[in-house]
């Protein structure tokens, strides 16, 4: 058996590495560079009921070790995603995690109900953490009660397991995690981007037309690790960890913190081959560390008294 | 499209803050259209993190080399300016869709209009057009005399006019002033430069066919991240878009809102 295969609700993965939503489109561009079949899974771009253009440009700004983005959930809309984008991905042996977004509860329910019926969609990622849209998005992810209710309603209509993507832009992320667990979530993905901004030296105005944007990249890795470390010991849900992953070593660090799989985001822009490279390097790194299977890494950083039976199983 | 470590053949300062970087690599064999670009990783570390999109100024398949020209302006291009002969640079390319050479027929006249750091891709375009028997007229605008580059190279390929904003060299004013003053017209116009210049050329109607190369802040450079999106013109839905990196950077005038 491969040292990388992973079983998660709805997902039998050949390895635990996947591109993060919003950083990989619907796979077409990267398929020109490498065989997508190597990926454990793929988190495709957020889908809303209607097509969205998103924010005006500039939509990206750079900062040491990271970048800010304010794309604004641009996507072709539910119909096109279900009829064109997802069927195109069927030729790959890769279970898809569909990212579900919207402005209202009804939006999320509508997308979840339809997209969860698509054969290659094996799980949903409920996006209640996008910081770059005026309504919906992060509003659902910063209020525990709203997060719980939305999770419940989406679970009621979804035909596949539901993972909830958590926002780091909260005082107590554990509280939100517990709320969505109570709402029936099957797993968590974390973290989304941190709200930040850059200001132009000459114009004295924000660089991003949206003024603020989501910070991603290596700069946010310590924040992601800390939050996964805290949440993983307080809930019984598996976590797909993300936030600044660049290497196989980073992947192991996320597992140690408490993740059961990982997603790579911004680094795809820097090195489009980062996912296949990490997947190739992981087995050797595990051997070097004396670990026979990657799942043994989950939660290794926890103190003994903090371990939950679920994770030891 | 490939990711490759290309070797620095030379990296020369050719005008005020303007550098000409010649690289060798196998990706030159995939470079066909003028106006495509490469996505350059200037440092191995985290700062700056993202790649820099820089247009290809000339392609030399026989020698396996290509040239890019950039303005040393921010952190990224300052690091690039320090690259020495023999160093390796991580390049993703060639990317995007360039200028359609096939739209100009032999013996027709093409007007090439460049502004500042938008001038470089027009050089490879001029070479390919001339090879095809198209007559080229080059109109190049710069901030001032010290910023002027490649004038003699363009002059070898066709009639060449220079405009500078302060008038210390060439015609005083903008490229559009040169076109008006010299009553230049042609069958097709290709341009790359600052957005206000492209807008002026789009509305002026100096030629029946006009192609413009756009610039936008980019993330991935291959069409996946949706950072460099622009609206399609005359789109009642408001949802139609083009990506500057992978649908462009060259568009027919009137295709997208600039």
Coordinates of C-alpha atoms in Angstrom, one line a residue:
Chain A
X1 CA 0.0 0.0 0.0
X2 CA 1.2 3.5 -0.8
X3 CA 2.4 5.5 2.2
X4 CA 0.3 8.4 1.0
X5 CA -3.2 7.0 0.5
X6 CA -5.8 8.6 2.7
X7 CA -9.5 7.9 3.5
X8 CA -11.6 10.9 4.5
X9 CA -15.4 11.3 4.4
X10 CA -16.4 11.0 0.8
X11 CA -12.8 10.9 -0.3
X12 CA -10.6 7.9 -1.1
X13 CA -7.4 9.7 -2.1
X14 CA -4.2 8.3 -3.6
X15 CA -2.3 11.0 -1.8
X16 CA -3.3 13.8 0.5
X17 CA -2.2 16.7 -1.7
X18 CA -4.5 18.9 -3.7
X19 CA -4.6 22.4 -5.2
X20 CA -6.7 24.9 -3.1
X21 CA -9.8 26.5 -4.4
X22 CA -9.2 29.7 -6.5
X23 CA -5.6 28.9 -7.2
X24 CA -6.2 26.2 -9.9
X25 CA -9.3 27.4 -11.8
X26 CA -11.1 24.2 -13.0
X27 CA -7.8 22.5 -13.9
X28 CA -7.6 23.2 -17.6
X29 CA -4.6 25.6 -17.5
X30 CA -2.5 23.3 -15.3
X31 CA -3.4 20.3 -17.4
X32 CA -1.2 21.8 -20.1
X33 CA 1.8 21.5 -17.8
X34 CA 1.3 18.2 -16.0
X35 CA -0.9 15.1 -15.8
X36 CA -3.7 16.0 -13.3
X37 CA -4.1 12.3 -12.5
X38 CA -1.2 12.6 -10.0
X39 CA -3.3 14.9 -7.7
X40 CA -5.0 13.5 -4.6
X41 CA -8.0 15.7 -5.2
X42 CA -8.7 19.1 -6.6
X43 CA -10.6 21.9 -5.0
X44 CA -12.1 23.8 -7.9
X45 CA -13.0 27.4 -8.1
X46 CA -15.9 28.7 -6.0
X47 CA -19.2 28.5 -7.7
X48 CA -22.2 30.8 -7.2
X49 CA -25.7 30.3 -8.6
X50 CA -25.2 33.1 -11.2
X51 CA -22.1 34.0 -13.2
X52 CA -20.0 36.7 -11.4
X53 CA -17.5 39.1 -12.9
X54 CA -15.8 39.8 -9.6
X55 CA -14.0 43.0 -8.5
X56 CA -12.2 45.6 -10.7
X57 CA -8.5 45.3 -11.2
X58 CA -6.0 45.6 -9.6
X59 CA -7.0 42.4 -8.0
X60 CA -3.6 41.3 -6.7
X61 CA -0.8 43.0 -4.7
X62 CA 2.4 41.6 -3.4
X63 CA 3.9 41.6 0.1
X64 CA 7.1 39.9 1.4
X65 CA 6.4 36.1 1.4
X66 CA 2.9 36.5 0.3
X67 CA 0.3 38.1 -1.8
X68 CA -3.1 39.8 -1.4
X69 CA -5.9 39.0 -3.7
X70 CA -9.4 40.4 -4.1
X71 CA -10.7 38.5 -7.1
X72 CA -14.3 38.6 -5.8
X73 CA -15.4 35.0 -6.6
X74 CA -15.4 35.5 -10.3
X75 CA -16.9 32.3 -11.8
X76 CA -19.0 31.2 -14.8
X77 CA -22.0 30.3 -12.6
X78 CA -23.6 27.0 -11.5
X79 CA -25.1 26.0 -14.9
X80 CA -21.8 26.3 -16.8
X81 CA -19.8 24.7 -14.0
X82 CA -22.1 21.7 -13.9
X83 CA -22.5 21.4 -17.6
X84 CA -19.0 22.2 -18.8
X85 CA -16.3 22.6 -16.3
X86 CA -16.9 19.5 -14.1
X87 CA -17.7 17.1 -17.0
X88 CA -14.4 18.2 -18.6
X89 CA -12.6 16.9 -15.4
X90 CA -14.2 13.5 -15.7
X91 CA -11.4 12.2 -17.8
X92 CA -9.1 12.4 -14.8
X93 CA -9.1 9.9 -12.0
X94 CA -9.3 12.6 -9.4
X95 CA -12.2 13.1 -7.0
X96 CA -13.3 16.7 -7.0
X97 CA -14.1 18.9 -4.0
X98 CA -16.5 21.6 -5.2
X99 CA -16.3 25.0 -3.5
X100 CA -19.8 26.3 -2.8
X101 CA -20.3 30.1 -2.4
X102 CA -23.1 32.7 -2.5
X103 CA -24.6 35.8 -1.1
X104 CA -27.6 34.3 0.7
X105 CA -28.5 31.1 2.4
X106 CA -30.6 30.2 -0.6
X107 CA -27.6 30.7 -2.9
X108 CA -25.5 28.1 -1.0
X109 CA -28.4 25.7 -0.9
X110 CA -29.1 26.0 -4.6
X111 CA -25.5 25.4 -5.5
X112 CA -24.9 22.6 -3.0
X113 CA -28.0 20.7 -4.1
X114 CA -27.2 20.7 -7.8
X115 CA -23.4 20.4 -7.7
X116 CA -23.4 17.6 -5.2
X117 CA -25.2 15.4 -7.8
X118 CA -22.4 15.7 -10.3
X119 CA -20.7 12.3 -10.5
X120 CA -17.1 13.4 -10.0
X121 CA -17.9 15.7 -7.1
X122 CA -17.1 13.6 -4.0
X123 CA -17.3 16.4 -1.4
X124 CA -18.3 20.0 -1.0
X125 CA -16.3 22.8 0.5
X126 CA -18.6 25.3 2.0
X127 CA -17.0 28.7 1.4
X128 CA -18.1 30.8 4.4
X129 CA -14.8 32.6 4.5
X130 CA -14.3 34.6 1.4
X131 CA -13.2 38.1 2.5
X132 CA -13.6 39.8 -0.9
X133 CA -17.3 40.0 -1.5
X134 CA -19.8 42.5 -0.1
X135 CA -22.5 40.1 0.9
X136 CA -22.4 36.5 2.1
X137 CA -19.0 34.9 2.2
X138 CA -17.2 35.8 5.4
X139 CA -20.4 37.0 7.1
X140 CA -21.5 33.4 7.5
X141 CA -18.0 32.3 8.7
X142 CA -17.6 34.8 11.5
X143 CA -20.9 34.2 13.4
X144 CA -21.0 30.7 15.0
X145 CA -24.8 30.6 14.9
X146 CA -25.1 31.5 11.3
X147 CA -22.3 29.1 10.4
X148 CA -24.0 26.3 12.2
X149 CA -27.4 27.0 10.6
X150 CA -26.0 27.2 7.1
X151 CA -24.0 24.0 7.5
X152 CA -27.2 22.3 8.7
X153 CA -29.2 23.5 5.7
X154 CA -26.5 22.6 3.2
X155 CA -26.0 19.2 4.8
X156 CA -29.8 18.6 4.4
X157 CA -29.6 19.0 0.6
X158 CA -26.1 17.7 -0.2
X159 CA -25.6 14.2 -1.6
X160 CA -21.9 14.2 -0.6
X161 CA -20.0 15.0 2.6
X162 CA -19.6 18.7 3.4
X163 CA -16.4 20.3 4.5
X164 CA -16.6 23.8 5.9
X165 CA -13.8 26.3 5.0
X166 CA -13.0 28.4 8.0
X167 CA -11.9 32.0 8.1
X168 CA -8.9 33.0 10.2
X169 CA -10.5 36.5 10.6
X170 CA -12.1 35.7 13.9
X171 CA -11.2 36.0 17.6
X172 CA -11.9 32.4 18.4
X173 CA -11.7 29.9 15.5
X174 CA -12.4 27.0 17.8
X175 CA -15.9 28.4 18.5
X176 CA -16.7 28.5 14.8
X177 CA -15.3 25.0 14.3
X178 CA -17.4 23.6 17.1
X179 CA -20.5 25.4 15.7
X180 CA -20.2 23.8 12.2
X181 CA -19.4 20.5 13.8
X182 CA -22.7 20.8 15.7
X183 CA -24.3 21.8 12.4
X184 CA -23.3 18.4 11.0
X185 CA -20.2 19.2 9.0
X186 CA -18.2 16.1 7.8
X187 CA -14.8 17.9 7.9
X188 CA -13.1 21.3 7.9
X189 CA -10.8 23.0 5.5
X190 CA -8.6 25.8 6.9
X191 CA -7.5 28.4 6.6
X192 CA -8.9 30.9 4.1
X193 CA -6.9 34.1 3.6
X194 CA -6.3 36.8 6.2
X195 CA -7.7 40.2 5.5
X196 CA -4.9 42.7 4.7
X197 CA -4.0 45.7 2.6
X198 CA -1.2 47.5 0.8
X199 CA -1.0 51.2 0.0
X200 CA 0.7 52.8 -3.0
X201 CA 3.6 55.0 -2.1
X202 CA 2.8 57.6 -4.8
X203 CA -0.9 57.8 -4.9
X204 CA -1.4 57.2 -1.2
X205 CA -4.3 55.0 -2.1
X206 CA -4.9 51.2 -1.6
X207 CA -3.3 49.2 -4.4
X208 CA -6.2 46.8 -4.6
X209 CA -9.4 48.3 -6.1
X210 CA -11.3 46.4 -3.4
X211 CA -9.1 48.3 -0.9
X212 CA -8.5 45.2 1.1
X213 CA -7.7 41.6 0.1
X214 CA -6.9 38.2 1.4
X215 CA -3.3 37.5 2.4
X216 CA -2.0 34.1 1.3
X217 CA 1.4 32.5 0.8
X218 CA 4.3 31.5 3.1
X219 CA 3.7 34.5 5.3
X220 CA 0.5 33.0 6.7
X221 CA 1.8 29.5 7.4
X222 CA 2.4 30.0 11.1
X223 CA -1.1 31.3 11.6
X224 CA -2.6 28.3 9.8
X225 CA -0.5 25.9 11.8
X226 CA -1.5 27.4 15.1
X227 CA -5.2 27.4 14.2
X228 CA -5.1 23.8 12.9
X229 CA -3.3 22.8 16.1
X230 CA -6.0 24.4 18.2
X231 CA -9.0 23.3 16.3
X232 CA -7.9 19.7 15.6
X233 CA -7.8 19.1 19.4
X234 CA -11.2 20.5 20.1
X235 CA -13.3 18.9 17.3
X236 CA -13.6 15.4 16.0
X237 CA -13.7 16.4 12.3
X238 CA -10.8 15.7 9.9
X239 CA -9.1 18.8 8.7
X240 CA -7.7 19.6 5.2
X241 CA -5.0 22.1 6.1
X242 CA -3.8 25.0 3.9
X243 CA -2.0 28.3 4.2
X244 CA 1.4 28.9 2.7
X245 CA 2.4 25.3 1.9
X246 CA 5.4 25.2 -0.4
X247 CA 7.2 21.9 0.2
X248 CA 6.9 18.3 1.4
X249 CA 8.3 19.5 4.7
X250 CA 5.5 22.0 5.0
X251 CA 3.0 19.2 4.4
X252 CA 4.4 17.1 7.2
X253 CA 4.3 20.2 9.5
X254 CA 0.6 20.6 8.8
X255 CA 0.0 17.0 9.5
X256 CA 1.9 17.3 12.8
X257 CA -0.4 20.3 13.7
X258 CA -3.4 18.1 13.2
X259 CA -4.3 18.1 9.5
X260 CA -5.3 14.8 7.7
X261 CA -4.8 16.2 4.2
X262 CA -3.5 19.4 2.7
X263 CA -4.1 21.9 -0.1
X264 CA -1.6 24.1 -1.9
X265 CA -2.7 27.5 -2.9
X266 CA -0.6 30.5 -3.9
X267 CA 2.6 28.5 -4.5
X268 CA 0.9 27.2 -7.7
X269 CA 1.3 30.7 -9.1
X270 CA 5.0 30.7 -8.3
X271 CA 5.7 27.1 -9.3
X272 CA 3.0 25.5 -11.4
X273 CA 4.6 22.1 -10.7
X274 CA 4.5 22.5 -6.9
X275 CA 1.8 19.8 -6.3
X276 CA 3.4 17.0 -8.4
X277 CA 6.8 17.9 -6.9
X278 CA 5.5 17.6 -3.4
X279 CA 3.7 14.4 -4.1
X280 CA 6.9 12.9 -5.6
X281 CA 9.0 14.0 -2.6
X282 CA 6.7 13.0 0.2
X283 CA 7.5 9.2 0.3
X284 CA 11.2 9.8 0.6
X285 CA 10.7 12.4 3.3
X286 CA 8.5 10.0 5.3
X287 CA 11.2 7.3 5.0
X288 CA 13.8 9.8 6.2
X289 CA 11.6 10.6 9.2
X290 CA 11.0 6.9 9.9
X291 CA 7.3 7.1 9.3
X292 CA 5.6 4.3 7.4
X293 CA 2.3 6.1 6.5
X294 CA 1.5 9.8 6.3
X295 CA -1.6 9.4 8.4
X296 CA 0.6 8.6 11.4
X297 CA 1.7 12.2 11.3
X298 CA -1.6 13.7 12.1
X299 CA -1.5 15.4 15.5
X300 CA 2.0 14.4 16.4
X301 CA 2.6 17.8 17.9
X302 CA -0.1 17.5 20.4
X303 CA 0.6 16.9 24.1
X304 CA -0.4 13.4 25.2
X305 CA -3.2 14.7 27.5
X306 CA -4.7 16.7 24.5
X307 CA -5.1 13.7 22.2
X308 CA -8.5 12.7 21.1
X309 CA -9.4 9.0 20.6
X310 CA -10.7 9.8 17.1
X311 CA -7.3 10.8 15.8
X312 CA -5.5 7.9 17.4
X313 CA -7.8 5.4 15.8
Chain B
X1 CA 4.7 26.5 -22.5
X2 CA 7.4 25.2 -20.1
X3 CA 9.2 26.1 -17.0
X4 CA 12.9 26.2 -17.5
X5 CA 16.1 27.5 -16.0
X6 CA 17.5 29.8 -18.7
X7 CA 21.1 31.0 -18.8
X8 CA 21.9 34.7 -18.8
X9 CA 23.8 35.5 -22.0
X10 CA 24.0 39.2 -21.3
X11 CA 22.2 41.8 -19.2
X12 CA 22.9 45.3 -20.4
X13 CA 21.7 48.7 -19.4
X14 CA 20.7 50.2 -22.8
X15 CA 19.0 53.5 -21.7
X16 CA 18.1 55.2 -18.4
X17 CA 16.9 52.3 -16.2
X18 CA 16.2 50.2 -19.2
X19 CA 17.8 46.7 -19.4
X20 CA 18.2 44.2 -22.2
X21 CA 18.4 40.7 -20.9
X22 CA 19.3 37.9 -23.3
X23 CA 18.7 34.4 -22.2
X24 CA 19.3 31.0 -23.7
X25 CA 17.0 28.0 -23.3
X26 CA 15.0 25.4 -25.2
X27 CA 11.8 27.4 -24.8
X28 CA 12.9 29.6 -27.6
X29 CA 11.8 26.8 -30.0
X30 CA 8.2 27.4 -28.8
X31 CA 8.3 31.1 -29.4
X32 CA 6.5 32.0 -32.6
X33 CA 4.3 35.0 -32.2
X34 CA 5.7 38.4 -31.4
X35 CA 4.0 39.9 -28.4
X36 CA 4.1 36.8 -26.2
X37 CA 5.6 37.1 -22.8
X38 CA 7.6 35.1 -20.3
X39 CA 6.9 34.9 -16.5
X40 CA 10.2 35.5 -14.7
X41 CA 11.0 34.4 -11.1
X42 CA 13.6 37.0 -10.2
X43 CA 14.7 35.5 -6.8
X44 CA 14.9 32.1 -5.3
X45 CA 13.6 33.3 -2.0
X46 CA 10.3 34.6 -0.8
X47 CA 10.7 38.3 -1.6
X48 CA 9.5 39.0 -4.2
X49 CA 7.4 35.9 -4.4
X50 CA 5.4 36.2 -7.6
X51 CA 6.8 36.0 -11.1
X52 CA 7.2 39.1 -13.3
X53 CA 5.5 39.1 -16.7
X54 CA 7.9 40.6 -19.3
X55 CA 7.3 40.7 -23.1
X56 CA 9.7 39.0 -25.5
X57 CA 11.6 41.6 -27.5
X58 CA 13.4 39.3 -30.0
X59 CA 13.6 35.6 -30.8
X60 CA 16.7 34.0 -32.2
X61 CA 16.0 30.4 -32.8
X62 CA 19.3 29.7 -34.7
X63 CA 21.3 30.6 -31.6
X64 CA 18.7 29.3 -29.1
X65 CA 18.4 32.8 -27.5
X66 CA 15.7 35.3 -26.8
X67 CA 15.7 38.8 -25.4
X68 CA 13.5 40.6 -22.9
X69 CA 13.7 44.3 -22.1
X70 CA 12.5 45.7 -18.8
X71 CA 12.6 48.9 -16.8
X72 CA 14.4 48.7 -13.5
X73 CA 11.7 50.1 -11.2
X74 CA 10.7 48.1 -8.2
X75 CA 12.2 45.4 -6.1
X76 CA 11.8 42.6 -8.6
X77 CA 13.3 44.3 -11.6
X78 CA 16.1 45.7 -9.4
X79 CA 17.1 42.1 -8.6
X80 CA 16.8 41.1 -12.2
X81 CA 19.1 44.0 -13.2
X82 CA 21.8 42.4 -11.0
X83 CA 21.8 39.1 -12.9
X84 CA 25.2 38.3 -14.4
X85 CA 26.3 36.3 -17.5
X86 CA 26.1 32.6 -16.7
X87 CA 23.5 32.9 -14.0
X88 CA 20.3 30.8 -14.3
X89 CA 16.9 32.4 -14.3
X90 CA 13.7 30.5 -13.7
X91 CA 11.3 31.3 -16.6
X92 CA 7.8 30.1 -17.4
X93 CA 6.9 30.6 -21.0
X94 CA 6.2 31.5 -23.7
X95 CA 2.8 32.7 -22.5
X96 CA -0.1 34.5 -24.1
X97 CA -1.2 35.3 -27.6
X98 CA 0.8 37.8 -29.5
X99 CA 0.3 40.1 -32.5
X100 CA -1.2 38.5 -35.5
X101 CA 1.4 38.8 -38.2
X102 CA -0.9 37.0 -40.6
X103 CA -3.3 39.9 -40.6
X104 CA -0.8 42.0 -42.6
X105 CA -0.3 41.0 -46.3
X106 CA 2.9 41.5 -48.2
X107 CA 3.3 45.0 -49.6
X108 CA 0.8 46.4 -47.1
X109 CA 1.8 49.1 -44.6
X110 CA 1.8 48.4 -40.9
X111 CA 2.1 51.2 -38.3
X112 CA 3.9 50.0 -35.2
X113 CA 3.2 52.3 -32.2
X114 CA 5.1 51.8 -29.0
X115 CA 5.2 53.8 -25.7
X116 CA 8.1 53.5 -23.3
X117 CA 8.5 50.0 -22.0
X118 CA 5.8 48.9 -24.4
X119 CA 8.2 49.3 -27.3
X120 CA 10.1 46.0 -26.9
X121 CA 7.6 43.4 -28.3
X122 CA 7.2 45.6 -31.4
X123 CA 10.8 44.9 -32.4
X124 CA 10.3 41.2 -33.0
X125 CA 7.0 42.1 -34.7
X126 CA 8.8 44.5 -37.0
X127 CA 11.3 41.9 -37.9
X128 CA 8.7 39.3 -38.7
X129 CA 6.6 41.7 -40.7
X130 CA 9.6 42.9 -42.8
X131 CA 10.6 39.3 -43.4
X132 CA 7.1 38.8 -44.8
X133 CA 7.4 41.8 -47.1
X134 CA 5.3 44.1 -45.1
X135 CA 6.4 47.7 -45.0
X136 CA 6.6 49.0 -41.4
X137 CA 6.5 52.5 -40.0
X138 CA 7.6 52.7 -36.4
X139 CA 6.5 55.4 -34.1
X140 CA 8.1 55.2 -30.7
X141 CA 7.3 57.5 -27.7
X142 CA 9.5 58.0 -24.7
X143 CA 9.5 60.2 -21.6
X144 CA 12.7 62.0 -22.5
X145 CA 15.9 61.6 -24.5
X146 CA 17.7 59.4 -22.0
X147 CA 14.9 56.9 -22.1
X148 CA 15.1 56.2 -25.8
X149 CA 16.3 52.8 -26.9
X150 CA 16.4 50.6 -30.0
X151 CA 15.9 53.6 -32.4
X152 CA 18.6 52.4 -34.8
X153 CA 17.5 48.8 -34.7
X154 CA 13.9 49.9 -35.6
X155 CA 15.3 52.3 -38.3
X156 CA 17.0 49.4 -40.0
X157 CA 13.5 47.8 -40.5
X158 CA 11.6 50.8 -41.6
X159 CA 10.8 54.5 -41.3
X160 CA 11.1 55.3 -37.6
X161 CA 9.9 58.4 -35.7
X162 CA 10.6 59.2 -32.1
X163 CA 8.4 61.4 -29.8
X164 CA 9.5 62.6 -26.4
X165 CA 7.2 64.2 -23.9
X166 CA 9.6 67.1 -23.2
X167 CA 10.6 67.5 -26.9
X168 CA 14.3 67.4 -26.2
X169 CA 14.6 64.6 -28.8
X170 CA 12.4 63.8 -31.8
X171 CA 8.9 65.3 -32.0
X172 CA 7.6 67.0 -28.9
X173 CA 4.6 65.3 -27.5
X174 CA 2.9 61.9 -27.9
X175 CA 3.0 59.3 -30.6
X176 CA -0.4 60.5 -31.8
X177 CA 1.2 63.9 -32.5
X178 CA 3.7 62.3 -34.8
X179 CA 1.0 60.4 -36.7
X180 CA -1.0 63.6 -37.2
X181 CA 1.9 65.8 -38.0
X182 CA 3.4 63.4 -40.6
X183 CA -0.1 62.3 -41.9
X184 CA 0.8 58.7 -41.4
X185 CA -1.6 56.0 -42.4
X186 CA -1.5 52.3 -43.1
X187 CA -3.5 49.1 -43.5
X188 CA -2.9 47.9 -40.0
X189 CA -1.8 49.3 -36.7
X190 CA -0.1 47.3 -33.9
X191 CA 0.6 48.9 -30.5
X192 CA 1.9 48.3 -27.0
X193 CA 2.2 50.9 -24.3
X194 CA 0.4 52.9 -21.6
X195 CA -3.4 52.5 -21.5
X196 CA -4.2 56.2 -22.3
X197 CA -2.1 55.8 -25.4
X198 CA -3.9 52.6 -26.4
X199 CA -7.3 54.3 -25.8
X200 CA -6.3 57.2 -28.0
X201 CA -5.2 54.9 -30.8
X202 CA -8.4 52.8 -30.5
X203 CA -10.7 55.8 -31.1
X204 CA -8.5 57.6 -33.6
X205 CA -8.9 55.1 -36.5
X206 CA -5.5 55.5 -38.1
X207 CA -5.9 52.1 -39.8
X208 CA -8.7 49.8 -40.7
X209 CA -7.3 47.0 -38.5
X210 CA -5.9 47.8 -35.0
X211 CA -4.3 45.4 -32.5
X212 CA -3.4 46.4 -29.0
X213 CA -1.3 44.7 -26.3
X214 CA -2.6 45.3 -22.8
X215 CA -0.9 45.3 -19.4
X216 CA -2.3 44.2 -16.1
X217 CA -1.0 43.0 -12.7
X218 CA -0.9 39.2 -13.0
X219 CA -0.8 36.2 -10.7
X220 CA -0.3 32.9 -12.3
X221 CA 0.2 34.1 -15.9
X222 CA -1.5 31.1 -17.4
X223 CA -5.2 31.9 -16.9
X224 CA -6.0 30.1 -13.6
X225 CA -6.1 32.9 -11.0
X226 CA -8.4 35.5 -12.6
X227 CA -6.2 38.4 -11.4
X228 CA -5.8 40.1 -14.9
X229 CA -9.4 40.0 -16.1
X230 CA -11.0 42.7 -18.3
X231 CA -14.5 43.2 -19.5
X232 CA -15.5 42.4 -23.0
X233 CA -16.9 45.4 -24.9
X234 CA -20.5 45.7 -25.7
X235 CA -21.5 42.9 -23.4
X236 CA -25.0 43.5 -22.0
X237 CA -24.7 40.8 -19.4
X238 CA -21.6 42.3 -17.8
X239 CA -20.2 38.9 -17.0
X240 CA -18.2 38.3 -20.2
X241 CA -14.5 38.6 -19.7
X242 CA -11.1 38.0 -21.2
X243 CA -7.9 37.2 -19.3
X244 CA -5.0 39.5 -20.3
X245 CA -2.5 36.7 -19.7
X246 CA -4.0 33.8 -21.6
X247 CA -6.6 35.3 -24.0
X248 CA -4.3 38.3 -24.6
X249 CA -2.2 40.2 -24.0
X250 CA -2.9 41.3 -27.6
X251 CA -6.5 42.0 -28.5
X252 CA -8.2 43.4 -31.6
X253 CA -9.3 47.0 -30.9
X254 CA -12.9 47.0 -29.7
X255 CA -12.7 43.5 -28.4
X256 CA -12.2 44.4 -24.7
X257 CA -12.9 47.5 -22.6
X258 CA -9.6 49.3 -22.0

